PDB file of C-alpha atoms in Angstrom:
ATOM      1  CA  MET A  25      -0.047  10.942 -21.398  1.00 59.00           C
ATOM      2  CA  SER A  26       3.406   9.102 -21.200  1.00 81.00           C
ATOM      3  CA  THR A  27       3.832   5.746 -21.267  1.00 86.00           C
ATOM      4  CA  LEU A  28       5.613   5.993 -17.524  1.00 83.00           C
ATOM      5  CA  THR A  29       2.169   7.662 -16.200  1.00 83.00           C
ATOM      6  CA  MET A  30      -0.192   4.900 -18.664  1.00 88.00           C
ATOM      7  CA  GLY A  31       2.301   2.771 -16.607  1.00 89.00           C
ATOM      8  CA  VAL A  32       1.229   3.304 -13.651  1.00 89.00           C
ATOM      9  CA  PHE A  33      -2.327   2.939 -13.570  1.00 91.00           C
ATOM     10  CA  VAL A  34      -1.191  -0.887 -14.756  1.00 92.00           C
ATOM     11  CA  VAL A  35       0.371  -1.449 -11.734  1.00 93.00           C
ATOM     12  CA  TRP A  36      -0.718   0.911  -9.371  1.00 91.00           C
ATOM     13  CA  PHE A  37      -4.630  -1.359  -9.578  1.00 92.00           C
ATOM     14  CA  PRO A  38      -3.102  -5.087  -8.695  1.00 92.00           C
ATOM     15  CA  ALA A  39      -1.399  -3.467  -6.238  1.00 91.00           C
ATOM     16  CA  VAL A  40      -4.395  -2.044  -4.699  1.00 88.00           C
ATOM     17  CA  LEU A  41      -6.627  -5.117  -4.645  1.00 86.00           C
ATOM     18  CA  ILE A  42      -3.396  -7.099  -3.249  1.00 86.00           C
ATOM     19  CA  ALA A  43      -3.328  -4.318  -0.490  1.00 85.00           C
ATOM     20  CA  ARG A  44      -7.040  -4.497   0.760  1.00 81.00           C
ATOM     21  CA  ARG A  45      -6.762  -8.556   0.596  1.00 78.00           C
ATOM     22  CA  ALA A  46      -3.766  -8.169   2.625  1.00 76.00           C
ATOM     23  CA  THR A  47      -5.322  -5.949   4.995  1.00 73.00           C
ATOM     24  CA  ARG A  48      -8.542  -8.539   4.916  1.00 67.00           C
ATOM     25  CA  SER A  49     -10.460  -4.666   6.268  1.00 58.00           C
ATOM     26  CA  GLU A  50     -14.098  -4.163   5.092  1.00 53.00           C
ATOM     27  CA  ARG A  51     -13.402  -0.439   5.617  1.00 55.00           C
ATOM     28  CA  MET A  52     -12.062   2.218   3.644  1.00 56.00           C
ATOM     29  CA  ASN A  53      -8.075   2.027   4.857  1.00 63.00           C
ATOM     30  CA  LEU A  54      -5.299   0.181   4.613  1.00 70.00           C
ATOM     31  CA  SER A  55      -2.470  -0.912   7.048  1.00 76.00           C
ATOM     32  CA  TRP A  56       0.777  -0.188   5.804  1.00 81.00           C
ATOM     33  CA  ARG A  57       2.269  -1.482   8.438  1.00 82.00           C
ATOM     34  CA  GLN A  58       0.210  -4.367   7.518  1.00 80.00           C
ATOM     35  CA  VAL A  59       1.192  -4.556   3.875  1.00 84.00           C
ATOM     36  CA  LEU A  60       4.555  -4.467   4.016  1.00 87.00           C
ATOM     37  CA  ALA A  61       4.709  -6.729   6.782  1.00 85.00           C
ATOM     38  CA  GLY A  62       7.209  -8.886   4.170  1.00 88.00           C
ATOM     39  CA  CYS A  63       9.227  -5.809   3.193  1.00 91.00           C
ATOM     40  CA  PRO A  64      12.574  -5.431   5.038  1.00 93.00           C
ATOM     41  CA  PRO A  65      12.693  -2.381   7.279  1.00 94.00           C
ATOM     42  CA  TRP A  66      15.147  -0.588   4.643  1.00 95.00           C
ATOM     43  CA  MET A  67      12.049  -0.994   2.237  1.00 94.00           C
ATOM     44  CA  ARG A  68       9.668   0.142   3.893  1.00 92.00           C
ATOM     45  CA  GLY A  69      11.883   3.332   5.128  1.00 93.00           C
ATOM     46  CA  ALA A  70      12.485   3.943   1.111  1.00 93.00           C
ATOM     47  CA  ALA A  71       8.568   3.436   0.570  1.00 92.00           C
ATOM     48  CA  TYR A  72       8.317   5.908   3.842  1.00 92.00           C
ATOM     49  CA  GLY A  73      11.075   8.629   1.981  1.00 93.00           C
ATOM     50  CA  LEU A  74       9.041   8.450  -1.219  1.00 92.00           C
ATOM     51  CA  LEU A  75       6.054   9.752  -0.227  1.00 91.00           C
ATOM     52  CA  ALA A  76       7.407  12.777   2.077  1.00 93.00           C
ATOM     53  CA  TYR A  77       9.203  13.064  -1.343  1.00 90.00           C
ATOM     54  CA  ALA A  78       6.362  13.186  -3.705  1.00 90.00           C
ATOM     55  CA  LEU A  79       5.080  15.353  -1.496  1.00 90.00           C
ATOM     56  CA  LEU A  80       7.724  17.776  -0.376  1.00 88.00           C
ATOM     57  CA  ASN A  81       7.890  18.213  -4.411  1.00 84.00           C
ATOM     58  CA  PHE A  82       4.189  18.924  -5.315  1.00 84.00           C
ATOM     59  CA  VAL A  83       4.609  21.659  -2.124  1.00 85.00           C
ATOM     60  CA  LEU A  84       7.637  23.106  -3.703  1.00 81.00           C
ATOM     61  CA  GLN A  85       5.821  23.426  -6.894  1.00 79.00           C
ATOM     62  CA  LEU A  86       2.671  24.734  -5.789  1.00 78.00           C
ATOM     63  CA  ALA A  87       4.694  27.031  -3.664  1.00 80.00           C
ATOM     64  CA  GLY A  88       7.183  28.284  -6.077  1.00 72.00           C
ATOM     65  CA  GLY A  89       5.177  29.420  -8.898  1.00 60.00           C
ATOM     66  CA  SER A  90       7.276  28.528 -11.326  1.00 58.00           C
ATOM     67  CA  PRO A  91       5.754  28.351 -14.894  1.00 60.00           C
ATOM     68  CA  ALA A  92       3.989  25.499 -16.530  1.00 59.00           C
ATOM     69  CA  GLY A  93       5.872  23.139 -18.863  1.00 59.00           C
ATOM     70  CA  GLY A  94       9.131  21.481 -19.020  1.00 61.00           C
ATOM     71  CA  PHE A  95      11.602  20.927 -16.406  1.00 67.00           C
ATOM     72  CA  SER A  96       8.655  22.395 -13.531  1.00 66.00           C
ATOM     73  CA  GLU A  97       6.316  19.456 -14.476  1.00 72.00           C
ATOM     74  CA  ALA A  98       8.829  16.491 -15.080  1.00 73.00           C
ATOM     75  CA  ARG A  99       9.763  16.870 -11.705  1.00 75.00           C
ATOM     76  CA  LEU A 100       6.808  17.035 -10.685  1.00 76.00           C
ATOM     77  CA  ALA A 101       5.363  13.685 -12.376  1.00 81.00           C
ATOM     78  CA  SER A 102       9.011  12.248 -11.772  1.00 83.00           C
ATOM     79  CA  GLY A 103       8.084  12.081  -7.656  1.00 84.00           C
ATOM     80  CA  HIS A 104       4.280  10.905  -8.720  1.00 86.00           C
ATOM     81  CA  TRP A 105       5.517   8.360 -10.526  1.00 89.00           C
ATOM     82  CA  MET A 106       8.419   7.015  -7.833  1.00 91.00           C
ATOM     83  CA  LEU A 107       6.098   7.261  -5.420  1.00 91.00           C
ATOM     84  CA  PHE A 108       3.052   4.888  -7.258  1.00 93.00           C
ATOM     85  CA  TYR A 109       5.607   2.394  -8.560  1.00 94.00           C
ATOM     86  CA  GLY A 110       7.985   1.880  -5.513  1.00 93.00           C
ATOM     87  CA  ALA A 111       4.687   1.200  -3.915  1.00 93.00           C
ATOM     88  CA  ALA A 112       3.300  -1.355  -5.805  1.00 94.00           C
ATOM     89  CA  PHE A 113       6.969  -2.507  -5.979  1.00 95.00           C
ATOM     90  CA  CYS A 114       7.199  -3.002  -1.957  1.00 93.00           C
ATOM     91  CA  ILE A 115       3.417  -4.496  -2.136  1.00 92.00           C
ATOM     92  CA  PHE A 116       4.590  -6.870  -5.049  1.00 93.00           C
ATOM     93  CA  TYR A 117       7.876  -7.807  -2.694  1.00 93.00           C
ATOM     94  CA  SER A 118       6.146  -7.806   0.654  1.00 91.00           C
ATOM     95  CA  VAL A 119       3.619 -10.582  -0.856  1.00 90.00           C
ATOM     96  CA  MET A 120       6.179 -12.688  -2.721  1.00 90.00           C
ATOM     97  CA  HIS A 121       8.137 -13.101   0.572  1.00 88.00           C
ATOM     98  CA  LYS A 122       5.269 -13.388   2.794  1.00 85.00           C
ATOM     99  CA  PRO A 123       2.013 -15.289   1.072  1.00 79.00           C
ATOM    100  CA  ASP A 124       0.217 -15.690   4.230  1.00 74.00           C
ATOM    101  CA  LEU A 125      -0.726 -11.748   3.566  1.00 74.00           C
ATOM    102  CA  GLN A 126      -3.333 -13.116   1.342  1.00 71.00           C
ATOM    103  CA  GLU A 127      -4.619 -16.058   2.963  1.00 71.00           C
ATOM    104  CA  PRO A 128      -8.322 -15.016   4.650  1.00 68.00           C
ATOM    105  CA  SER A 129      -7.664 -14.378   8.838  1.00 73.00           C
ATOM    106  CA  GLN A 130     -10.396 -16.434  10.429  1.00 74.00           C
ATOM    107  CA  CYS A 131     -12.292 -16.047  14.434  1.00 75.00           C
ATOM    108  CA  PRO A 132     -12.767 -19.210  16.403  1.00 76.00           C
ATOM    109  CA  ALA A 133     -16.155 -20.100  14.786  1.00 76.00           C
ATOM    110  CA  GLY A 134     -14.329 -19.802  11.366  1.00 75.00           C
ATOM    111  CA  HIS A 135     -15.856 -16.558   9.618  1.00 76.00           C
ATOM    112  CA  GLU A 136     -13.921 -14.440   8.108  1.00 73.00           C
ATOM    113  CA  VAL A 137     -12.767 -11.325   9.880  1.00 73.00           C
ATOM    114  CA  GLY A 138     -10.441  -8.350   9.224  1.00 68.00           C
ATOM    115  CA  ARG A 139      -6.844  -8.498  10.222  1.00 65.00           C
ATOM    116  CA  ASP A 140      -7.477  -5.040  12.756  1.00 64.00           C
ATOM    117  CA  ASP A 141     -10.850  -6.592  13.995  1.00 70.00           C
ATOM    118  CA  ALA A 142     -10.673  -6.968  17.290  1.00 75.00           C
ATOM    119  CA  PHE A 143     -14.529  -8.806  17.586  1.00 75.00           C
ATOM    120  CA  CYS A 144     -16.443 -11.351  14.474  1.00 76.00           C
ATOM    121  CA  ALA A 145     -18.527  -9.215  12.704  1.00 75.00           C
ATOM    122  CA  GLN A 146     -20.651 -11.967  12.334  1.00 74.00           C
ATOM    123  CA  CYS A 147     -20.920 -14.028  15.889  1.00 80.00           C
ATOM    124  CA  GLY A 148     -19.288 -11.135  17.952  1.00 75.00           C
ATOM    125  CA  LEU A 149     -16.530 -13.930  19.525  1.00 76.00           C
ATOM    126  CA  PRO A 150     -13.356 -12.355  20.744  1.00 77.00           C
ATOM    127  CA  LEU A 151     -10.730 -12.794  18.549  1.00 73.00           C
ATOM    128  CA  ASN A 152      -7.067 -14.015  19.535  1.00 69.00           C
ATOM    129  CA  THR A 153      -4.644 -10.808  19.943  1.00 52.00           C
ATOM    130  CA  GLY A 154      -2.188 -13.270  19.769  1.00 50.00           C
ATOM    131  CA  ARG A 155      -2.525 -13.794  16.421  1.00 45.00           C
ATOM    132  CA  GLN A 156       0.085 -12.963  13.804  1.00 44.00           C
ATOM    133  CA  ARG A 157      -1.397 -10.000  11.942  1.00 41.00           C
TER     134      ARG A 157
END
């Protein structure tokens, strides 16, 4: 396993933990709009562009039927490296420039709620829809 591949795990685990905390969701889905709220628009576009590149690269690798090894494997791995390193960078940048993403959201009664929730799961109170997410 290459050093770049091992490095993905080093940066990705903290990035996922930070992203989950930023969305405050009990569900297993992340809102990238919320996670990347602290990034400038060009950076969000670049993150989505890296995703498109990695997917296209993967599909071309599967459809091309090129032999294993050499350039084709390096190209496939590089697309994934760019995606994971780029997404982790965007997550870290977003939280650094918008630290309130890590602060808990609360209902009017003070219970911690998810950022996408419309009602408090504990007391059922409706949440202020005008709050900053």
